[in-house]
Amino acid sequence: MEVNAPPFSREIKEEIFEAQHGTCKLCGQKPICDYHHIVHNTKFNRALFPNLVPSIFNCVGLCRHCHDQSSHEYRITQEEAAAYEHWLNWFKNRRR
């Protein structure tokens, strides 16, 4: 991840923490320590998927061990990311 890449907002972290009952999504036992981007938070991905990358749909709460050892298990394809981006953009424009 880039040094200056923006993290998830406090609100998103709180929503994920509550939805996952404060426990790691992978092991289900240890407390959440890290909030992992399913689609990497890079300049390229932020340009390609500007609605998805910073959204709650791109966030999963993990314990330190699972983040260090297994975060690669939480990835989606570029095609899946494009579909999510399409729908997020559609909802965003519909609200206007």
mmCIF file of C-alpha atoms in Angstrom:
data_model
loop_
_atom_site.group_PDB
_atom_site.id
_atom_site.type_symbol
_atom_site.label_atom_id
_atom_site.label_comp_id
_atom_site.label_asym_id
_atom_site.label_seq_id
_atom_site.Cartn_x
_atom_site.Cartn_y
_atom_site.Cartn_z
ATOM 1 C CA MET A 1 0.000 0.000 0.000
ATOM 2 C CA GLU A 2 1.165 3.523 -0.687
ATOM 3 C CA VAL A 3 2.426 5.591 2.216
ATOM 4 C CA ASN A 4 -0.134 8.373 1.706
ATOM 5 C CA ALA A 5 -3.107 6.163 0.843
ATOM 6 C CA PRO A 6 -6.151 7.274 2.837
ATOM 7 C CA PRO A 7 -7.407 4.786 5.450
ATOM 8 C CA PHE A 8 -11.024 3.785 5.965
ATOM 9 C CA SER A 9 -13.135 6.367 7.765
ATOM 10 C CA ARG A 10 -13.931 5.996 11.458
ATOM 11 C CA GLU A 11 -17.578 5.389 10.528
ATOM 12 C CA ILE A 12 -16.715 2.487 8.221
ATOM 13 C CA LYS A 13 -14.455 0.921 10.855
ATOM 14 C CA GLU A 14 -17.223 1.195 13.452
ATOM 15 C CA GLU A 15 -19.764 -0.399 11.077
ATOM 16 C CA ILE A 16 -17.417 -3.283 10.256
ATOM 17 C CA PHE A 17 -16.565 -3.774 13.948
ATOM 18 C CA GLU A 18 -20.264 -3.956 14.837
ATOM 19 C CA ALA A 19 -21.199 -6.191 11.890
ATOM 20 C CA GLN A 20 -18.405 -8.650 12.714
ATOM 21 C CA HIS A 21 -19.077 -8.466 16.472
ATOM 22 C CA GLY A 22 -15.523 -7.221 16.986
ATOM 23 C CA THR A 23 -13.940 -10.452 15.807
ATOM 24 C CA CYS A 24 -11.683 -11.352 12.907
ATOM 25 C CA LYS A 25 -13.534 -12.342 9.722
ATOM 26 C CA LEU A 26 -11.095 -15.175 8.985
ATOM 27 C CA CYS A 27 -10.472 -16.906 12.319
ATOM 28 C CA GLY A 28 -13.609 -15.652 14.086
ATOM 29 C CA GLN A 29 -11.896 -15.734 17.462
ATOM 30 C CA LYS A 30 -9.401 -12.935 17.868
ATOM 31 C CA PRO A 31 -10.361 -9.249 18.090
ATOM 32 C CA ILE A 32 -10.146 -6.982 15.047
ATOM 33 C CA CYS A 33 -6.856 -5.086 14.909
ATOM 34 C CA ASP A 34 -6.649 -4.198 11.210
ATOM 35 C CA TYR A 35 -9.090 -3.094 8.534
ATOM 36 C CA HIS A 36 -8.083 -4.701 5.263
ATOM 37 C CA HIS A 37 -8.798 -3.384 1.755
ATOM 38 C CA ILE A 38 -10.160 -6.236 -0.343
ATOM 39 C CA VAL A 39 -9.176 -4.295 -3.485
ATOM 40 C CA HIS A 40 -5.735 -2.832 -2.767
ATOM 41 C CA ASN A 41 -5.768 0.859 -1.846
ATOM 42 C CA THR A 42 -3.404 2.087 -4.549
ATOM 43 C CA LYS A 43 -3.447 5.190 -6.699
ATOM 44 C CA PHE A 44 -4.219 3.031 -9.738
ATOM 45 C CA ASN A 45 -7.161 1.289 -8.045
ATOM 46 C CA ARG A 46 -8.507 4.553 -6.600
ATOM 47 C CA ALA A 47 -8.549 5.970 -10.151
ATOM 48 C CA LEU A 48 -10.135 2.830 -11.609
ATOM 49 C CA PHE A 49 -12.628 2.223 -8.762
ATOM 50 C CA PRO A 50 -13.128 5.585 -7.018
ATOM 51 C CA ASN A 51 -16.397 4.571 -5.330
ATOM 52 C CA LEU A 52 -15.431 1.037 -4.314
ATOM 53 C CA VAL A 53 -11.930 1.429 -2.845
ATOM 54 C CA PRO A 54 -12.874 3.721 0.078
ATOM 55 C CA SER A 55 -16.272 2.068 0.670
ATOM 56 C CA ILE A 56 -17.526 -0.302 3.336
ATOM 57 C CA PHE A 57 -17.909 -2.944 0.609
ATOM 58 C CA ASN A 58 -14.117 -3.032 0.264
ATOM 59 C CA CYS A 59 -13.383 -3.461 3.977
ATOM 60 C CA VAL A 60 -12.960 -6.502 6.193
ATOM 61 C CA GLY A 61 -11.847 -6.569 9.832
ATOM 62 C CA LEU A 62 -8.979 -8.941 10.614
ATOM 63 C CA CYS A 63 -6.825 -9.794 13.627
ATOM 64 C CA ARG A 64 -3.109 -9.040 13.325
ATOM 65 C CA HIS A 65 -2.173 -12.689 12.681
ATOM 66 C CA CYS A 66 -4.734 -13.230 9.910
ATOM 67 C CA HIS A 67 -3.895 -9.881 8.304
ATOM 68 C CA ASP A 68 -0.213 -10.795 8.214
ATOM 69 C CA GLN A 69 -0.718 -14.428 7.166
ATOM 70 C CA SER A 70 -3.938 -14.735 5.190
ATOM 71 C CA SER A 71 -5.213 -11.389 3.906
ATOM 72 C CA HIS A 72 -4.634 -12.612 0.335
ATOM 73 C CA GLU A 73 -7.705 -14.826 0.844
ATOM 74 C CA TYR A 74 -9.876 -11.707 0.757
ATOM 75 C CA ARG A 75 -9.458 -10.525 -2.818
ATOM 76 C CA ILE A 76 -11.823 -10.147 -5.744
ATOM 77 C CA THR A 77 -11.176 -10.102 -9.471
ATOM 78 C CA GLN A 78 -10.949 -6.918 -11.505
ATOM 79 C CA GLU A 79 -14.205 -7.898 -13.202
ATOM 80 C CA GLU A 80 -15.961 -8.217 -9.819
ATOM 81 C CA ALA A 81 -14.556 -4.870 -8.716
ATOM 82 C CA ALA A 82 -15.790 -3.276 -11.949
ATOM 83 C CA ALA A 83 -19.282 -4.660 -11.325
ATOM 84 C CA TYR A 84 -19.327 -3.303 -7.764
ATOM 85 C CA GLU A 85 -18.049 0.054 -9.011
ATOM 86 C CA HIS A 86 -20.790 0.154 -11.634
ATOM 87 C CA TRP A 87 -23.515 -0.413 -9.039
ATOM 88 C CA LEU A 88 -22.048 2.000 -6.496
ATOM 89 C CA ASN A 89 -21.895 4.651 -9.230
ATOM 90 C CA TRP A 90 -25.486 3.886 -10.247
ATOM 91 C CA PHE A 91 -26.730 4.276 -6.641
ATOM 92 C CA LYS A 92 -24.685 7.427 -6.158
ATOM 93 C CA ASN A 93 -26.118 9.040 -9.316
ATOM 94 C CA ARG A 94 -29.644 7.883 -8.520
ATOM 95 C CA ARG A 95 -29.626 9.790 -5.212
ATOM 96 C CA ARG A 96 -29.000 13.103 -6.984
#
